[in-house]
Coordinates of C-alpha atoms in Angstrom, one line a residue:
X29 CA 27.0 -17.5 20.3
X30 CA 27.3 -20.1 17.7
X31 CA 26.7 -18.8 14.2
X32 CA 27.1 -22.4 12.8
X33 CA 23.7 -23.3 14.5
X34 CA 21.7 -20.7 12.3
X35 CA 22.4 -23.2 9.4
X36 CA 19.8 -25.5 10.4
X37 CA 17.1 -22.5 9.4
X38 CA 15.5 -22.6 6.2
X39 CA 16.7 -19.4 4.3
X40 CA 14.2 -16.5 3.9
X41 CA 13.1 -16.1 0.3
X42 CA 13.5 -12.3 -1.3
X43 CA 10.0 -11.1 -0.7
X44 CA 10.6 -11.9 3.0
X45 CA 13.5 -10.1 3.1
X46 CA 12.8 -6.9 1.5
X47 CA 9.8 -6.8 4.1
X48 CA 12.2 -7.0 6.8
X49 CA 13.5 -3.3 7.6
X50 CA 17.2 -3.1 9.3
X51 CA 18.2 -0.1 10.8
X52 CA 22.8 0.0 11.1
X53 CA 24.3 2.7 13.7
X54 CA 27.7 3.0 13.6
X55 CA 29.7 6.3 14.1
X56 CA 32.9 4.8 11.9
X57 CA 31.7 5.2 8.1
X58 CA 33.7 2.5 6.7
X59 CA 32.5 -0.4 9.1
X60 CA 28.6 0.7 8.9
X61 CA 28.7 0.9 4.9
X62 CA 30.1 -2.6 4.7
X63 CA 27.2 -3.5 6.9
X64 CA 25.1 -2.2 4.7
X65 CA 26.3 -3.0 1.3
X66 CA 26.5 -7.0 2.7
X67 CA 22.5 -6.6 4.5
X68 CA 21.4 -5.1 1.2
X69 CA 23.2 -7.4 -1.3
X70 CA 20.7 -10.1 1.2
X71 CA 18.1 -8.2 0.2
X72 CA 17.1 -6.3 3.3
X73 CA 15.3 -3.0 3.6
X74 CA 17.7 -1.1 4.8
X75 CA 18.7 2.3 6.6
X76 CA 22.0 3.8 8.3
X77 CA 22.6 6.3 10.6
X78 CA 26.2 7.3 12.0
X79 CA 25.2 9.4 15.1
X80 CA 22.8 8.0 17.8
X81 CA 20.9 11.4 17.4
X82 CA 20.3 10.5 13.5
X83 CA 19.2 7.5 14.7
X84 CA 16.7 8.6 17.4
X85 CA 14.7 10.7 14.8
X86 CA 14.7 7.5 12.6
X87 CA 13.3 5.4 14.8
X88 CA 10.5 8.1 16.3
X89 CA 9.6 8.3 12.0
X90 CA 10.1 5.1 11.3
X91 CA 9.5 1.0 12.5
X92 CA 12.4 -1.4 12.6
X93 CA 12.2 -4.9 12.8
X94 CA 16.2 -5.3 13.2
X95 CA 18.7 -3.0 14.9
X96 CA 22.5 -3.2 14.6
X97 CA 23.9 -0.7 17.2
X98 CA 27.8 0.3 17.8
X99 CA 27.9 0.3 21.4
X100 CA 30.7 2.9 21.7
X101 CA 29.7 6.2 20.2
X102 CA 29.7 10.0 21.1
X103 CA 26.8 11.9 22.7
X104 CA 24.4 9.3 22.5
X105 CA 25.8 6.1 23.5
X106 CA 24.3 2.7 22.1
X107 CA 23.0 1.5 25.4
X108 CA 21.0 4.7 25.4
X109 CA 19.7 4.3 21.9
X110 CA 19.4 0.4 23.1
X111 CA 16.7 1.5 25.4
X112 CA 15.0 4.2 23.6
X113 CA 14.4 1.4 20.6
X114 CA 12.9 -1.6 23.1
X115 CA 10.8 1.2 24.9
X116 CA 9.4 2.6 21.3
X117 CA 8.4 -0.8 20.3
X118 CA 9.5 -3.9 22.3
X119 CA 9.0 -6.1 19.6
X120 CA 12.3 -4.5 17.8
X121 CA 15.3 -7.2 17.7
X122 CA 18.7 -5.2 18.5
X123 CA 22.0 -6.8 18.2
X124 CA 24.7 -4.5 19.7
X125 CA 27.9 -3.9 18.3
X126 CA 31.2 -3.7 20.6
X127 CA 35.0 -3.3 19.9
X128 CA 35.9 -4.4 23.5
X129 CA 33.6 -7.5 24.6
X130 CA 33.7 -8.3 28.3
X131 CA 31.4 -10.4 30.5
X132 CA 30.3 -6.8 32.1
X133 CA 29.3 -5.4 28.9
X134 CA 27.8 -8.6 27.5
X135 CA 25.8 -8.8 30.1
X136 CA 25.0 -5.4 30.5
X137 CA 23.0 -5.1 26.9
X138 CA 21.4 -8.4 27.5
X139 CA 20.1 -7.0 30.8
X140 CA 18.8 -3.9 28.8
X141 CA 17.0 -5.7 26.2
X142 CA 19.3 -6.7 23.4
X143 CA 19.0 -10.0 21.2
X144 CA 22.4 -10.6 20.9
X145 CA 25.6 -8.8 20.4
X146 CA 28.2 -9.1 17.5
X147 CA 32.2 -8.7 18.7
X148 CA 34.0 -6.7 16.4
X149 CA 35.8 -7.8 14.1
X150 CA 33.2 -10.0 12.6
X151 CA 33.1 -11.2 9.0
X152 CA 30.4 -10.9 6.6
X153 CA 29.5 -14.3 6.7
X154 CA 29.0 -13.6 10.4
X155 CA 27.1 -11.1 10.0
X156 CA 24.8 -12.6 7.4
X157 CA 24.1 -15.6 9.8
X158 CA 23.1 -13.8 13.0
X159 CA 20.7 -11.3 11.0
X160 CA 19.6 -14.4 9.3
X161 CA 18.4 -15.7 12.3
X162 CA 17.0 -12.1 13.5
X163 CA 14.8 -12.4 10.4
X164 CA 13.7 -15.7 11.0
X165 CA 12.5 -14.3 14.7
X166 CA 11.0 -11.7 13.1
X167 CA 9.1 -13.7 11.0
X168 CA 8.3 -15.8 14.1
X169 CA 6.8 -12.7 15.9
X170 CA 4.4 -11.7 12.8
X171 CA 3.0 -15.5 12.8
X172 CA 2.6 -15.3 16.5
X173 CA 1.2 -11.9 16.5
X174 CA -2.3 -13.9 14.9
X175 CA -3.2 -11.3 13.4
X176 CA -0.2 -8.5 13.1
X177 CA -0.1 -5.2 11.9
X178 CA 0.2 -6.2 8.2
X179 CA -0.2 -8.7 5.8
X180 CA 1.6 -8.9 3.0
X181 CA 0.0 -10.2 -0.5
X182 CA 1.9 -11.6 -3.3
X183 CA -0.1 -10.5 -5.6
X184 CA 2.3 -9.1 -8.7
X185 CA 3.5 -5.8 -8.6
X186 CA 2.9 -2.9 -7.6
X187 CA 1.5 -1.8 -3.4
X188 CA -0.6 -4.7 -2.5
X189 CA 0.3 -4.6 1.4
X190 CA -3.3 -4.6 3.7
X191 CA -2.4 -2.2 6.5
X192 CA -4.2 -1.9 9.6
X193 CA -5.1 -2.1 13.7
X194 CA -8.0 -0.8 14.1
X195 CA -10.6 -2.9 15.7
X196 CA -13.0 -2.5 12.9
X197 CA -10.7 -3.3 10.1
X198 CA -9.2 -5.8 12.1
X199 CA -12.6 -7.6 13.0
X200 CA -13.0 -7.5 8.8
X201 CA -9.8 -9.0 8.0
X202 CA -10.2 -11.7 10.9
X203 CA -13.3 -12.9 9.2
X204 CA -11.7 -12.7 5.9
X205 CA -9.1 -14.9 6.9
X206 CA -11.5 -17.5 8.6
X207 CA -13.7 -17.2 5.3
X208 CA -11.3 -17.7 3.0
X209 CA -10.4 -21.4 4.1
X210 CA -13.7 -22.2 2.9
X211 CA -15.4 -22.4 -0.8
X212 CA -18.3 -19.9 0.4
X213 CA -19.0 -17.0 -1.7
X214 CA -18.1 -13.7 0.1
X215 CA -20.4 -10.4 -0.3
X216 CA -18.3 -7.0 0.4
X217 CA -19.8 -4.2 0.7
X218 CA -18.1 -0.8 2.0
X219 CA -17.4 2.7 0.4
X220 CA -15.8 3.7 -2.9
X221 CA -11.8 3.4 -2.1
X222 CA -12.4 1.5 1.2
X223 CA -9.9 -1.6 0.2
X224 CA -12.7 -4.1 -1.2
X225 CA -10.6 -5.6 -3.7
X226 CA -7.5 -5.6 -1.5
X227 CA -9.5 -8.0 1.3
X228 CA -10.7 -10.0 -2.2
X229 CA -6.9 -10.9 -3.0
X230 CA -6.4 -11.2 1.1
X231 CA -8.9 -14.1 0.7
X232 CA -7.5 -15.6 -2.5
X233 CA -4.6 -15.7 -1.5
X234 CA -5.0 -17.2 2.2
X235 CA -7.2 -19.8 0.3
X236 CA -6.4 -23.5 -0.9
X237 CA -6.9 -21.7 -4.3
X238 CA -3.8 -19.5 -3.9
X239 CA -2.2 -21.4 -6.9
X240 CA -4.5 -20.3 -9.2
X241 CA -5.6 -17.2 -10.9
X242 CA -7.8 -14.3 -9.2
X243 CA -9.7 -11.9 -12.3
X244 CA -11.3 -9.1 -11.4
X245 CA -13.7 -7.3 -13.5
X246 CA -15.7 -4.2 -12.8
X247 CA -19.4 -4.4 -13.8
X248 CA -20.2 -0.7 -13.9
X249 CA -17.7 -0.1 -16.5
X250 CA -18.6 -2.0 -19.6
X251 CA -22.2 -1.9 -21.2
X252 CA -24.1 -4.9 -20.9
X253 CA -23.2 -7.0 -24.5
X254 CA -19.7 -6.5 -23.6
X255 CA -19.7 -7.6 -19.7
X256 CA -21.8 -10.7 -20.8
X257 CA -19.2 -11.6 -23.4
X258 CA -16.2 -11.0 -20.8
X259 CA -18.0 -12.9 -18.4
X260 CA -19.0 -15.8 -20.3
X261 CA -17.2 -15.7 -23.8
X262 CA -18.4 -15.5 -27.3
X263 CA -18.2 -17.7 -30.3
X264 CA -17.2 -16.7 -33.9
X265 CA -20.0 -15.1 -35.1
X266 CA -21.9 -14.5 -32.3
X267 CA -21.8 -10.5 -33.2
X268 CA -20.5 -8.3 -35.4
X269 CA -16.2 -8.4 -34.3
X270 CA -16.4 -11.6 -33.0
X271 CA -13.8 -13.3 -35.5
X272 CA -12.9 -16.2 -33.4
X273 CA -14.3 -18.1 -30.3
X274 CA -13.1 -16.4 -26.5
X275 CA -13.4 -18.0 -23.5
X276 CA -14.8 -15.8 -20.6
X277 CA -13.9 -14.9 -17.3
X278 CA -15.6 -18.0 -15.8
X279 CA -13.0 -20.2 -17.7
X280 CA -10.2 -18.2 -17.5
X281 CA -11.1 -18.5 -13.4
X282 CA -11.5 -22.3 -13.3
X283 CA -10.4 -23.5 -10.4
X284 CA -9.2 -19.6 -9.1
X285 CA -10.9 -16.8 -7.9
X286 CA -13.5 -14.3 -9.7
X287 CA -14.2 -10.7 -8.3
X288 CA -17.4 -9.1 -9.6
X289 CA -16.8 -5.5 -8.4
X290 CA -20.2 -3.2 -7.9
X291 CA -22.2 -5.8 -8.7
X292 CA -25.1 -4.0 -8.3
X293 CA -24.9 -2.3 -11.7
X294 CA -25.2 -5.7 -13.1
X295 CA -27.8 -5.9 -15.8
X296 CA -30.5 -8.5 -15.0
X297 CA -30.1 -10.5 -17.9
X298 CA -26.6 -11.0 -17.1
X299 CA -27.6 -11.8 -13.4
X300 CA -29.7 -14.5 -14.5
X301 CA -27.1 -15.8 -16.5
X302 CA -24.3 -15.2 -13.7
X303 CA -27.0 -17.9 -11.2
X304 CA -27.2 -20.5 -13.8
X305 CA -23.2 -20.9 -13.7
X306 CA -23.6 -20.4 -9.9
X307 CA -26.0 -23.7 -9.5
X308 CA -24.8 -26.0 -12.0
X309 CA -21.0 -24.7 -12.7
X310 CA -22.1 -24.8 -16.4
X311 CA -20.7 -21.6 -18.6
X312 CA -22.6 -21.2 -22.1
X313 CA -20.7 -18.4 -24.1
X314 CA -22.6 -15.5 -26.1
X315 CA -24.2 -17.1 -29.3
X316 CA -23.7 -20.7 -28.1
X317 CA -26.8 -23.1 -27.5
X318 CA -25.0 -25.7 -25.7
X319 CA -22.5 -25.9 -22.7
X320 CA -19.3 -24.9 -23.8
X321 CA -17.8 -26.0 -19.9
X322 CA -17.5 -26.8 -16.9
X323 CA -16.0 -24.4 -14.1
X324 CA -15.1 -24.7 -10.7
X325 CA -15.2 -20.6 -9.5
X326 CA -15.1 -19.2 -6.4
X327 CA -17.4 -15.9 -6.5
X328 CA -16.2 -12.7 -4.0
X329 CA -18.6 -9.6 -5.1
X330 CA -18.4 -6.6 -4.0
X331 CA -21.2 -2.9 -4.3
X332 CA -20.2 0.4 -2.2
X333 CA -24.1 0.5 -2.4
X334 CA -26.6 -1.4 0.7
X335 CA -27.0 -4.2 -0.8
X336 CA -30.5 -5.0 0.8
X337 CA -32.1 -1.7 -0.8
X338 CA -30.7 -2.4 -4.5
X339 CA -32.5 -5.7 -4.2
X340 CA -35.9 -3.7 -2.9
X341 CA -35.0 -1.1 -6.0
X342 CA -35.1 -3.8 -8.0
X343 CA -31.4 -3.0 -9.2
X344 CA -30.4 -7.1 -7.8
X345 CA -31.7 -10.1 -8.1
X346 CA -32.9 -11.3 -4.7
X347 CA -32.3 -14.9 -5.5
X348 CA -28.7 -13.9 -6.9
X349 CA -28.1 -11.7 -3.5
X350 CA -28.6 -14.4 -1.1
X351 CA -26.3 -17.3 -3.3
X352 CA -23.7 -14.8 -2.9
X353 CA -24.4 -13.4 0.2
X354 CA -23.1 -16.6 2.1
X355 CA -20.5 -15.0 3.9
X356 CA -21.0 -10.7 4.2
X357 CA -18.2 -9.0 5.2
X358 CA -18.4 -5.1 5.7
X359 CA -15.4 -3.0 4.8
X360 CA -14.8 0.0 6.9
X361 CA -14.2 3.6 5.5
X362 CA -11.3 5.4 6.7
X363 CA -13.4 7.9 8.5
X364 CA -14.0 4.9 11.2
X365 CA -10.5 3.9 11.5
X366 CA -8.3 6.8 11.9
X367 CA -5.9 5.5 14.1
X368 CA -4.6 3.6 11.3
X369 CA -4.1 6.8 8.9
X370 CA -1.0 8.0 10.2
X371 CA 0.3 4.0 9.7
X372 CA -1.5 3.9 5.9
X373 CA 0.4 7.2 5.2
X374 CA 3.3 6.3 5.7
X375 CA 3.6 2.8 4.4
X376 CA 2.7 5.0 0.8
X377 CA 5.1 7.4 2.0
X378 CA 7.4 5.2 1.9
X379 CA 6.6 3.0 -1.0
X380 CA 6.2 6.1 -3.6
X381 CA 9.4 7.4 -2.5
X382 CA 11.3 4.5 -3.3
X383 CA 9.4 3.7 -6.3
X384 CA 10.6 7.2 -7.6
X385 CA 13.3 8.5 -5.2
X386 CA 16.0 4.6 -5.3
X387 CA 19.0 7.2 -3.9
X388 CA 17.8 10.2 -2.1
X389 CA 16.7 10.2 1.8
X390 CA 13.2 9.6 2.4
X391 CA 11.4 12.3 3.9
X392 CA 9.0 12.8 6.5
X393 CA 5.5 14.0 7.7
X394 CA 6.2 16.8 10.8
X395 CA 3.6 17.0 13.4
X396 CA 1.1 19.5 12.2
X397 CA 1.3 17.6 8.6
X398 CA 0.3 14.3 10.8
X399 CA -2.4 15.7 12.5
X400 CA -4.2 17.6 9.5
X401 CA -3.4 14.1 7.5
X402 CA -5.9 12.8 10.4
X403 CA -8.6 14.9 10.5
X404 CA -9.5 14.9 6.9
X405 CA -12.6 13.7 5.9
X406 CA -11.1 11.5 3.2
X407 CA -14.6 10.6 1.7
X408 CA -12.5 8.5 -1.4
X409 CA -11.2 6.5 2.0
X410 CA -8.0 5.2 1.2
X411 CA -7.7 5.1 -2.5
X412 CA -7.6 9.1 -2.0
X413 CA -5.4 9.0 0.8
X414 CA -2.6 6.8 -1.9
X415 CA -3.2 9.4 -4.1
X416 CA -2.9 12.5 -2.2
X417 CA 1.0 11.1 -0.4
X418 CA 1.7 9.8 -4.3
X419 CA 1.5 13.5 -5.3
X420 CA 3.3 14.9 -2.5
X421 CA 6.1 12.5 -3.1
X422 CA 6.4 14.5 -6.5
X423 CA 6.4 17.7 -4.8
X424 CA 8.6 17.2 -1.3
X425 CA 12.2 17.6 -0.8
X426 CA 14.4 14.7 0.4
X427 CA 14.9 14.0 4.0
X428 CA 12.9 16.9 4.5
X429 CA 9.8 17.5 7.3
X430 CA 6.7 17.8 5.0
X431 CA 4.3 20.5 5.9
X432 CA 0.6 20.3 6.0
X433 CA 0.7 23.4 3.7
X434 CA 2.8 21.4 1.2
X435 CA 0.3 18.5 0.9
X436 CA -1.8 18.6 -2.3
X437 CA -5.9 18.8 -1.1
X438 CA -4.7 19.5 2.2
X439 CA -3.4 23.2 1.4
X440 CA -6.1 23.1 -1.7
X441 CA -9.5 22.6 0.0
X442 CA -8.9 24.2 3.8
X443 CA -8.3 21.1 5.8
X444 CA -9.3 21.6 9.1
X445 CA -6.5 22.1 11.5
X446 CA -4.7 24.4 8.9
X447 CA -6.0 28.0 10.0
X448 CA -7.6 30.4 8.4
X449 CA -5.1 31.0 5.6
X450 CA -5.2 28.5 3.4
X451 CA -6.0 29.2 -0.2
X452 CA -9.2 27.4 -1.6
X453 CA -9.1 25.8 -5.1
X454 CA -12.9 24.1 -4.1
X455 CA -15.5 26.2 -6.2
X456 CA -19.1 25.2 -5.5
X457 CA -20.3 23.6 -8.4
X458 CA -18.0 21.0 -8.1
X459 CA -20.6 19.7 -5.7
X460 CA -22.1 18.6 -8.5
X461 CA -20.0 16.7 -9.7
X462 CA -18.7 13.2 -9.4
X463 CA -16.3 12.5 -6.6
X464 CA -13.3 11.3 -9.1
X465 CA -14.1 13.9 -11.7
X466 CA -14.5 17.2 -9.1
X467 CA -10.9 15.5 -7.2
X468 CA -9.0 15.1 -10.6
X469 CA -10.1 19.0 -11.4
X470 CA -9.2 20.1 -7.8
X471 CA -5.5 18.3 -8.1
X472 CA -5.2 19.8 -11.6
X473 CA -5.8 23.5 -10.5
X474 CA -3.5 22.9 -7.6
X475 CA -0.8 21.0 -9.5
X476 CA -1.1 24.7 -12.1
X477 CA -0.7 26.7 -9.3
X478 CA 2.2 25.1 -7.5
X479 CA 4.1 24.5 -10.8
X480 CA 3.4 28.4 -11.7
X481 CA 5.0 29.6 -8.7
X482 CA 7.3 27.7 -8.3
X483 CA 8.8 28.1 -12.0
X484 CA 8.6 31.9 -10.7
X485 CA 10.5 31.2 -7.8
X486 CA 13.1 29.7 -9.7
X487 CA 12.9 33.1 -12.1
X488 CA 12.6 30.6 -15.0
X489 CA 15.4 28.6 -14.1
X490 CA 14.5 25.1 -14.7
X491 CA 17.0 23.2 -13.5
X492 CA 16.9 25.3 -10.1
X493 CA 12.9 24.8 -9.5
X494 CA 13.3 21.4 -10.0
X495 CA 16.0 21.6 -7.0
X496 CA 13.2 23.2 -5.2
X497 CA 10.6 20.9 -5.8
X498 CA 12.9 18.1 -5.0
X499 CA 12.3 16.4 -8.3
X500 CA 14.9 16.0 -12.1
X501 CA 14.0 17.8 -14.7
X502 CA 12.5 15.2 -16.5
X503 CA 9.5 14.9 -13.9
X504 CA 8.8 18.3 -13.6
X505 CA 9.4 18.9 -17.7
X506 CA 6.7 16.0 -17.3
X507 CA 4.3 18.4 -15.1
X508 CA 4.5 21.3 -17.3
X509 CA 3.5 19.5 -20.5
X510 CA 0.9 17.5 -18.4
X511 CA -0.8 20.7 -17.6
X512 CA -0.1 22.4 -21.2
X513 CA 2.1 24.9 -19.7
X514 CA 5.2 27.0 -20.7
X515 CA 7.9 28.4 -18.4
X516 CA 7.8 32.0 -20.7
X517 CA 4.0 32.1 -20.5
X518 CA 4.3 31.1 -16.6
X519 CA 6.6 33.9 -16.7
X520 CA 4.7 36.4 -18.1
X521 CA 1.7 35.7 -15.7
X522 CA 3.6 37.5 -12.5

């Protein structure tokens, strides 16, 4: 192996790497931290286990893109671990690890599906070339996959990954990457929480407009003065608070991306403004009688309503419909691609964790947990699916199995697959209610509940139920005050 020839690669920027997830097994502590302090000074994800049994659980929880094994270790040797990797997912690049190279031995974990191997002793700078060019295979396999797994959008801060294999979200995202080469306006329609914006920025940001901004504006959630003054602008004057001249989405978008979410709730003055700009790319802001510019916009909208019967309602504009309607692309609901839940899961799993838990072992979703997760009805698709793992990141211990019981909605509402014994917080009338409001009351009672008992548990102790909840202080001291609670009245309630 020549490490000198890895040189001629163009180096991985940081968002590449921390995408890239390296697993290191070595049973002697000393060599596998180096490893890891001199992956993760690169930037890598990474994990460590020092047993090959540690690392055999990782790998059944968890995907790696890289793995460093030691090929010498007790109980479960690395040529073992080797093949139990490749045969979990043969896409997984392993470089093994070996104290006492030979030609037999070389050979030997070549035969059995290695990448490479790495003598030992090895320097850092070594090291840092050969998983340089593993990542630069890796990054070779997702290209080549056409499309992979998951797609990764820069769009600042926060979770913006699109996760995915089903074959109906696939067949959505495969049109939204052919679409989004183009200029044509894009029509999503698909349930509350279904990803609609997420396959907006997918489009945006696969498009020749990538360089320029995306806004987003919801138009069920101003009244209709103030959309039509965030849309187009105002000038001074042109109502009462208008102090000074504002441009308007339109020019703030010029050139970019602009994302009119549930369009539908548009008011129809507004839509007949929205068509003008649409035909002759000229914006006119509130109170002005003459063009005020000239924009160059791409249009995505979006309605988790059928689109064909708010135009026979009335509710849209048919002529507005079908100038947007160039290019429909129907978003999925979770319900329809379940085979991607237990992958969605824990990519928040993960993400939340880290976001919260930098230090502490990640933990993980047992079995049962898994299979309840999957038979939920999720009917707030995958927005309420993020929400439901964020809180039981809050709740779970580290590197622990998490229970379906210990899930928030899952133990609250009597998911099936969880017996009869589950406790209901779901009263009727919430039926009556909307879907965010009745959710936000049903995570609030259970949120009460759990945070009750558990202070109980604890017999007041703080800093022990925090222990049990697998939280600090401060985020449960957080909890209590959220909820208006106080550890002697939780006390008295026993």
């Amino acid at each position: 192996m020549d490490p000198a020839a890895s040189a001629t690669f163009e180096p991985l920027d940081q968002t590449q790497k921390s995408a890239i997830r390296v697993l290191v097994v070595d049973d002697e502590a000393t060599l596998r931290e180096t490893c890891v302090n001199v992956l993760r000074m690169q930037g890598f994800d990474l994990s460590s286990a020092g047993r090959g049994e540690e690392a055999l659980d990782l790998i059944r929880r968890r995907d790696f893109d890289v793995m460093l094994i030691d090929l010498y270790m007790a109980q479960v040797p690395g040529i073992a671990l080797l093949r139990a990797a490749i045969a979990r997912r043969p896409e997984t690049i392993v470089v093994m690890m070996t104290g006492n190279p030979s030609v037999e031995s070389n050979l030997s974990v070549l035969e059995a599906g290695a990448w490479d191997y790495l003598p030992k002793p090895f320097s850092a700078t070594h090291l840092e070339l050969l998983i340089g060019r593993a990542s630069h295979a890796v990054m070779e396999q997702r290209r080549a996959a056409a499309p992979g797994d998951e797609t990764t959008l820069d769009t600042g801060g926060g979770d913006h990954t699109v996760v995915g294999s089903s074959p109906a979200f696939r067949a959505a995202l495969d049109l939204a990457r052919k679409v989004a080469r183009s200029n044509a306006s894009v029509f999503l329609t698909g349930e509350s929480g279904s990803g609609k914006e997420l396959i907006a920025q997918f489009i945006h940001q696969h498009s020749r407009r990538a360089n320029r901004r995306m806004v987003a504006i919801n138009c069920a959630a101003l009244p209709e003065p103030l959309l039509e003054s965030e849309m187009f602008g105002h000038t001074k004057g042109a109502f009462t608070g208008a102090v000074r001249d504002k441009e308007g989405l339109f020019e703030i978008a010029n050139g970019g991306t602009l994302f009119l979410d549930e369009i539908t709730e548009m008011a129809h003055s507004i839509q007949a403004k929205l068509l003008r700009v649409l035909q002759d790319g000229s914006v006119r802001r509130v109170g002005s009688t003459e063009v005020d510019a000239r924009v160059d916009v791409r249009l995505i909208a979006a309605t988790n309503r059928d689109p064909k019967e708010a135009v026979l309602s009335g509710d849209l504009r048919s002529d507005l419909y079908y100038r947007l309607r160039v290019v429909p692309i129907r978003v999925p609901p979770l319900r329809e691609r379940r085979e991607d839940i237990p992958v969605l899961a824990n990519h928040f799993l993960q993400h939340y964790w880290k976001r919260d838990n930098q230090r502490a072992r990640a933990p993980y979703f047992s079995e049962g947990a898994m299979r309840a997760l999957v038979s939920q009805p999720w009917t707030g698709n995958v927005r309420e699916l993020q929400n439901v793992i964020e809180h039981t990141v809050v709740l779970v211990e580290p590197g622990a199995a998490i229970q379906a019981e210990e899930i928030p909605f899952l133990s609250a509402i009597d998911a099936p697959g969880l017996g009869n014994g589950a406790q209901s917080y779901y009263p009727d009338h919430l039926n009556d209610q909307p879907y965010h409001e009745a959710r936000d009351r049903v995570l609030a009672e259970f949120e009460k509940n759990y945070l009750t008992n558990l202070v109980n548990r604890a017999g007041g102790n703080m800093s022990k139920a925090a222990r049990l909840a697998g939280v600090d202080r401060t985020t449960l001291y957080r909890l209590i005050d959220k909820h208006d609670l106080e550890r002697d009245t939780i006390l008295r309630s026993r």
